[in-house]
Coordinates of C-alpha atoms in Angstrom, one line a residue:
M1 CA 14.3 46.7 23.1
P2 CA 14.4 43.7 20.7
T3 CA 11.3 41.8 20.1
R4 CA 10.8 38.1 20.9
P5 CA 11.0 37.1 17.2
A6 CA 14.2 39.1 16.7
V7 CA 15.8 37.5 19.7
A8 CA 14.7 34.0 18.5
A9 CA 16.2 34.7 15.0
A10 CA 19.5 35.9 16.5
S11 CA 19.7 32.8 18.7
L12 CA 19.2 30.6 15.7
I13 CA 22.1 32.3 13.9
A14 CA 24.3 31.9 16.9
L15 CA 23.5 28.2 17.1
M16 CA 24.4 27.8 13.4
L17 CA 27.7 29.5 14.0
L18 CA 28.7 27.2 16.9
S19 CA 27.3 23.9 15.5
A20 CA 30.8 22.8 14.4
C21 CA 32.0 23.1 18.0
G22 CA 30.0 20.4 19.6
D23 CA 27.7 21.0 22.7
Q24 CA 25.4 23.8 21.9
R25 CA 25.1 24.8 25.5
S26 CA 28.7 25.9 25.6
V27 CA 28.2 29.5 24.5
E28 CA 25.1 31.4 23.6
R29 CA 25.7 34.3 21.2
V30 CA 23.2 36.8 19.9
A31 CA 23.9 38.3 16.4
L32 CA 23.5 42.1 15.9
D33 CA 22.8 44.0 12.8
L34 CA 26.0 45.8 11.8
P35 CA 26.7 48.9 9.8
V36 CA 28.1 48.1 6.4
S37 CA 30.1 51.3 5.6
F38 CA 33.6 52.0 6.5
P39 CA 34.6 55.4 8.2
A40 CA 34.5 58.2 5.7
D41 CA 38.0 59.5 6.8
L42 CA 39.7 56.1 6.1
P43 CA 40.5 55.0 2.5
A44 CA 39.3 51.7 1.4
P45 CA 41.9 48.9 1.4
Q46 CA 43.6 48.4 -2.0
P47 CA 42.6 45.2 -3.8
M48 CA 46.1 44.7 -5.2
A49 CA 48.7 42.6 -3.4
T50 CA 51.2 44.9 -1.6
R51 CA 54.0 42.4 -1.3
P52 CA 55.1 39.1 -3.1
A53 CA 53.2 36.1 -1.9
L54 CA 54.6 34.0 0.9
V55 CA 55.4 30.8 -0.9
P56 CA 55.6 27.3 0.5
T57 CA 58.9 25.5 0.8
G58 CA 57.4 22.0 0.7
P59 CA 54.6 20.0 2.4
P60 CA 53.1 21.6 5.5
R61 CA 55.2 21.0 8.7
F62 CA 52.9 22.8 11.2
V63 CA 49.2 23.1 12.1
V64 CA 47.7 25.8 14.2
T65 CA 44.5 25.0 16.1
A66 CA 42.0 27.4 17.6
R67 CA 38.7 27.0 19.5
V68 CA 36.2 28.7 21.7
P69 CA 36.7 28.8 25.5
I70 CA 35.9 25.6 27.4
A71 CA 32.4 26.1 29.0
Y72 CA 31.4 24.4 32.2
F73 CA 27.9 24.6 33.7
P74 CA 27.9 24.3 37.5
E75 CA 25.2 22.1 39.0
N76 CA 21.8 23.7 39.0
S77 CA 23.1 26.7 37.0
K78 CA 22.2 27.9 33.5
T79 CA 25.2 30.2 33.4
A80 CA 28.4 28.8 31.9
I81 CA 31.8 29.4 33.4
Q82 CA 34.2 29.9 30.4
T83 CA 37.8 29.0 30.6
P84 CA 40.0 30.6 27.9
V85 CA 42.2 28.3 25.8
P86 CA 45.3 29.5 23.9
P87 CA 45.8 28.7 20.2
V88 CA 48.3 25.8 19.7
V89 CA 51.0 24.8 17.2
H90 CA 51.1 21.1 16.3
N91 CA 53.4 18.9 14.2
A92 CA 51.6 18.4 10.9
T93 CA 53.0 14.9 10.4
T94 CA 52.2 13.4 13.9
G95 CA 49.7 15.8 15.5
A96 CA 52.1 16.3 18.4
F97 CA 51.9 19.4 20.6
I98 CA 54.7 21.9 19.9
A99 CA 53.8 25.2 21.7
D100 CA 51.0 27.5 22.9
I101 CA 50.8 30.7 21.0
R102 CA 51.2 33.9 23.1
L103 CA 48.3 36.2 23.2
P104 CA 48.4 40.0 22.6
Q105 CA 47.5 42.3 25.5
G106 CA 43.8 42.3 26.2
V107 CA 43.1 38.9 24.6
R108 CA 42.3 36.2 27.0
G109 CA 42.1 33.2 24.8
S110 CA 41.6 31.9 21.2
W111 CA 38.4 32.0 19.2
Q112 CA 37.4 29.5 16.6
L113 CA 38.5 31.4 13.4
V114 CA 42.1 30.8 12.1
A115 CA 43.7 31.2 8.7
A116 CA 47.1 30.6 7.2
A117 CA 49.3 32.2 4.5
P118 CA 50.8 29.8 1.9
D119 CA 54.2 29.6 3.6
N120 CA 52.9 27.6 6.6
R121 CA 54.7 30.0 8.9
T122 CA 52.3 33.0 8.9
F123 CA 48.9 32.7 10.6
L124 CA 46.0 34.9 11.5
L125 CA 43.9 34.2 14.6
S126 CA 40.8 35.5 16.3
G127 CA 41.0 36.3 20.0
W128 CA 38.4 36.1 22.8
T129 CA 38.4 39.1 25.2
G130 CA 35.6 38.0 27.5
P131 CA 31.9 37.1 27.5
H132 CA 29.9 39.3 25.0
S133 CA 33.0 41.3 24.4
A134 CA 34.7 42.3 21.1
L135 CA 36.9 39.8 19.2
R136 CA 40.4 40.9 18.3
F137 CA 42.5 39.6 15.4
F138 CA 46.3 39.1 15.5
R139 CA 49.0 37.7 13.2
V140 CA 51.8 35.4 14.3
H141 CA 54.9 34.0 12.6
L142 CA 56.4 30.6 13.3
S143 CA 60.2 29.9 13.4
E144 CA 61.6 27.0 11.5
D145 CA 61.1 24.8 14.5
G146 CA 57.5 25.9 14.9
R147 CA 58.0 28.2 17.8
P148 CA 55.6 31.2 17.6
G149 CA 56.9 34.8 17.7
Q150 CA 55.3 37.8 19.3
P151 CA 51.6 38.2 18.3
E152 CA 50.9 41.3 16.2
L153 CA 47.5 42.8 17.0
V154 CA 45.4 44.3 14.1
P155 CA 44.7 47.9 15.2
G156 CA 41.3 49.5 14.9
F157 CA 39.3 46.4 13.8
E158 CA 37.2 44.4 16.2
G159 CA 34.7 41.6 15.6
E160 CA 31.4 41.8 17.5
G161 CA 31.4 39.5 20.5
N162 CA 27.7 38.8 19.8
N163 CA 28.4 38.2 16.1
P164 CA 31.8 36.3 15.9
G165 CA 31.8 35.6 12.2
T166 CA 31.7 32.5 9.9
A167 CA 34.9 32.6 7.9
L168 CA 38.4 34.2 7.9
A169 CA 41.1 34.3 5.3
L170 CA 44.6 35.7 5.2
S171 CA 46.0 37.2 2.0
P172 CA 48.9 35.4 0.3
D173 CA 51.3 38.2 1.2
G174 CA 50.1 38.2 4.8
T175 CA 49.0 41.8 4.8
R176 CA 45.2 41.7 4.7
L177 CA 42.4 39.7 6.2
A178 CA 38.9 38.9 4.9
H179 CA 36.2 38.2 7.4
A180 CA 32.5 37.2 6.9
T181 CA 29.6 37.7 9.3
P182 CA 25.9 37.3 9.0
V183 CA 23.5 40.2 9.3
L184 CA 20.4 40.0 11.5
G185 CA 17.3 40.0 9.4
G186 CA 18.8 38.1 6.6
G187 CA 22.0 39.0 4.9
A188 CA 25.8 38.6 5.0
K189 CA 28.8 40.9 5.1
V190 CA 32.4 40.4 3.8
T191 CA 35.1 42.7 5.2
V192 CA 38.6 43.3 4.0
V193 CA 41.1 44.8 6.5
E194 CA 44.7 45.9 6.1
L195 CA 46.5 44.4 9.1
A196 CA 49.0 47.2 9.5
T197 CA 46.4 50.0 9.8
G198 CA 43.0 48.5 10.5
T199 CA 41.7 50.2 7.4
R200 CA 38.6 48.3 6.2
R201 CA 36.0 48.0 3.4
D202 CA 32.7 46.2 3.6
W203 CA 30.4 44.5 1.1
I204 CA 26.9 43.4 2.0
T205 CA 24.0 41.3 0.5
R206 CA 20.5 40.3 1.5
A207 CA 20.5 37.4 -1.1
F208 CA 21.9 34.9 1.5
S209 CA 22.8 35.0 5.2
M210 CA 25.9 32.8 5.6
V211 CA 29.3 32.9 4.1
P212 CA 31.0 29.8 5.6
G213 CA 34.0 29.9 3.2
L214 CA 36.4 32.6 2.0
A215 CA 39.7 32.3 0.1
W216 CA 42.2 34.8 -1.5
A217 CA 43.4 34.3 -5.0
P218 CA 47.2 33.7 -5.3
D219 CA 47.6 37.1 -6.8
G220 CA 45.8 38.7 -3.9
Q221 CA 43.3 40.6 -6.2
R222 CA 40.2 38.5 -5.8
L223 CA 38.3 36.6 -3.1
A224 CA 36.4 33.3 -3.6
L225 CA 33.4 32.9 -1.3
V226 CA 30.7 30.3 -0.5
G227 CA 27.2 31.8 -0.2
S228 CA 24.8 29.4 1.5
G229 CA 22.0 28.8 -1.0
W230 CA 23.7 31.0 -3.6
G231 CA 26.7 29.0 -4.6
L232 CA 30.4 29.6 -5.3
G233 CA 31.4 33.1 -6.4
I234 CA 34.4 35.4 -6.9
L235 CA 34.5 38.8 -5.4
D236 CA 36.4 41.5 -7.2
P237 CA 37.4 44.2 -4.7
A238 CA 38.3 46.6 -7.4
V239 CA 34.6 47.1 -8.2
P240 CA 33.3 50.3 -6.5
G241 CA 30.4 50.3 -4.0
S242 CA 29.4 48.0 -1.2
D243 CA 26.9 45.7 -3.0
L244 CA 28.4 42.2 -2.6
L245 CA 26.5 40.7 -5.5
A246 CA 27.4 43.6 -7.8
A247 CA 31.1 42.9 -7.1
A248 CA 30.8 39.1 -7.3
R249 CA 30.7 36.7 -10.2
L250 CA 28.8 33.4 -9.6
V251 CA 30.8 30.5 -10.9
R252 CA 28.7 27.6 -9.6
P253 CA 25.1 28.0 -8.6
G254 CA 23.9 26.7 -5.2
K255 CA 21.3 24.5 -6.8
G256 CA 22.6 21.0 -6.7
L257 CA 25.6 21.9 -4.5
W258 CA 25.0 20.0 -1.3
L259 CA 26.2 21.6 2.0
P260 CA 29.1 23.6 0.6
Q261 CA 31.5 24.8 3.4
S262 CA 35.0 25.7 2.6
V263 CA 36.7 27.0 -0.6
A264 CA 40.3 27.5 -1.7
Y265 CA 42.2 28.5 -4.9
T266 CA 44.7 26.1 -6.5
P267 CA 48.2 27.6 -6.4
D268 CA 48.1 28.7 -10.0
G269 CA 44.7 30.5 -9.5
A270 CA 43.1 28.6 -12.3
A271 CA 40.6 26.6 -10.3
L272 CA 38.7 26.4 -7.0
V273 CA 38.8 23.6 -4.6
Y274 CA 35.7 23.3 -2.4
S275 CA 33.7 20.9 -0.2
A276 CA 30.2 19.6 -0.9
G277 CA 29.2 17.4 2.0
H278 CA 32.2 15.2 2.6
T279 CA 33.2 15.3 -1.2
V280 CA 36.1 17.5 -2.2
E281 CA 35.8 18.9 -5.8
R282 CA 37.8 21.1 -8.1
L283 CA 36.2 23.5 -10.6
A284 CA 38.4 25.1 -13.3
L285 CA 37.6 28.8 -13.8
R286 CA 36.9 28.6 -17.5
E287 CA 33.7 28.8 -19.4
G288 CA 31.8 25.5 -19.5
A289 CA 34.1 23.6 -17.1
A290 CA 32.6 20.7 -15.1
P291 CA 33.4 19.9 -11.5
E292 CA 35.9 17.2 -10.9
V293 CA 35.9 15.0 -7.7
L294 CA 39.2 15.0 -6.0
A295 CA 38.4 13.0 -2.9
R296 CA 35.6 11.5 -0.8
V297 CA 36.7 12.0 2.8
A298 CA 35.9 9.0 5.1
L299 CA 34.8 10.4 8.5
P300 CA 33.1 8.8 11.6
P301 CA 29.3 8.5 11.6
D302 CA 29.0 11.3 14.1
A303 CA 30.9 13.9 12.0
S304 CA 29.3 17.0 10.8
L305 CA 27.6 16.7 7.4
S306 CA 29.7 19.6 6.0
L307 CA 33.5 19.7 5.7
R308 CA 35.5 22.7 6.9
F309 CA 39.0 22.4 5.6
S310 CA 42.3 24.2 5.2
L311 CA 44.3 23.7 1.9
D312 CA 48.1 24.0 2.2
G313 CA 50.2 26.3 0.1
T314 CA 51.2 23.5 -2.3
G315 CA 47.5 22.8 -3.1
R316 CA 48.1 19.0 -2.5
Y317 CA 47.2 18.5 1.1
L318 CA 43.8 19.3 2.8
L319 CA 43.2 19.3 6.5
H320 CA 40.0 18.7 8.5
T321 CA 39.4 18.2 12.2
H322 CA 36.8 16.1 14.0
G323 CA 36.8 15.2 17.7
R324 CA 40.5 14.9 18.8
R325 CA 41.8 13.9 15.4
F326 CA 43.2 15.6 12.3
Y327 CA 42.2 14.2 8.9
R328 CA 44.9 14.8 6.3
V329 CA 43.8 14.3 2.7
D330 CA 46.2 13.9 -0.2
L331 CA 44.4 15.3 -3.1
Q332 CA 46.8 13.7 -5.5
D333 CA 45.6 10.1 -4.7
G334 CA 42.5 10.9 -2.7
S335 CA 43.8 9.1 0.4
T336 CA 43.0 10.1 4.0
T337 CA 45.3 9.8 7.0
S338 CA 44.0 10.3 10.5
L339 CA 46.2 11.7 13.2
P340 CA 45.6 12.3 17.0
I341 CA 45.4 16.0 18.1
D342 CA 47.8 16.1 21.1
V343 CA 46.0 18.1 23.8
R344 CA 48.1 17.0 26.7
A345 CA 48.7 20.7 27.6
H346 CA 45.0 21.4 27.8
P347 CA 43.2 18.3 29.1
G348 CA 39.4 18.5 29.0
E349 CA 39.3 19.8 25.5
D350 CA 36.6 17.5 24.0
L351 CA 35.3 19.7 21.2
S352 CA 36.8 19.9 17.7
P353 CA 39.1 22.9 17.2
N354 CA 39.4 24.6 13.8
A355 CA 42.8 24.2 12.2
A356 CA 44.9 25.8 9.4
W357 CA 48.2 25.0 7.8

């Protein structure tokens, strides 16, 4: 039986995870301490890319959005009724609705984690299976007109329903995922999973408790991560063992880095792009390099103080969501364009979805 302090700590983590989704009453989740080793009879995923990267053919044409179920509290009730919502494909230029994404068997709706490969056609999504139930992950490919194909469920890997995770990334070749979760009692875990088999490998640290951002290098051999209070680092999966800090190299300390959230590699792998508050910066991965400001994103006064973004495969366009609007940032000139998120198929969606392109 958990103690009152343990439950309180878990509730605090749950609120942090859902802060970007608006009304904190919508879902209450309790984080559980998770094992950090992978089954002994399964080999660790190989750090090397297994296929050529899925390259972009031009500026992004599609956006995929995902969010938690819509929660409704009946009068005089403290129990929410949760209505599942499917993930959605949008036109990246206008924000218009294109199609709902079909869900694999056993998945009732989308969850808030979504990631994209560089080709803007291959996406990885998290799926909601019911209150306090496991999360599932599935891949989907879009046709040239944005229509989604059949979802491909990742076998043998589930996210804890009470610990849904803070970051998700899809490898450039579309064959592996990286997933981050907090660990109760102080700590964070990063997991790499092969999509075809569900084979996994975990790394854990007690140095920080949140990893809000993950990104694969273009060669598929390294992972960039944001450790809250720790800074920006690069994880080398080829290093043996499960100690996250032993396998990671710190490239920018957290001191002086205000509210880091998302991170991405430039297409050549020579630099990281990351958010610090509403400022987007680039840091070249060479000794002594200084951060360079790419853009200062103008957002409404009620926007979150941190900036969760998706960087497209060309490395030029950055996407953020707030309310019912997309914010498309051109990192070449620093300009921001706001687009409406068409939710006509799902009226009543008032909370910001997460998005990837």
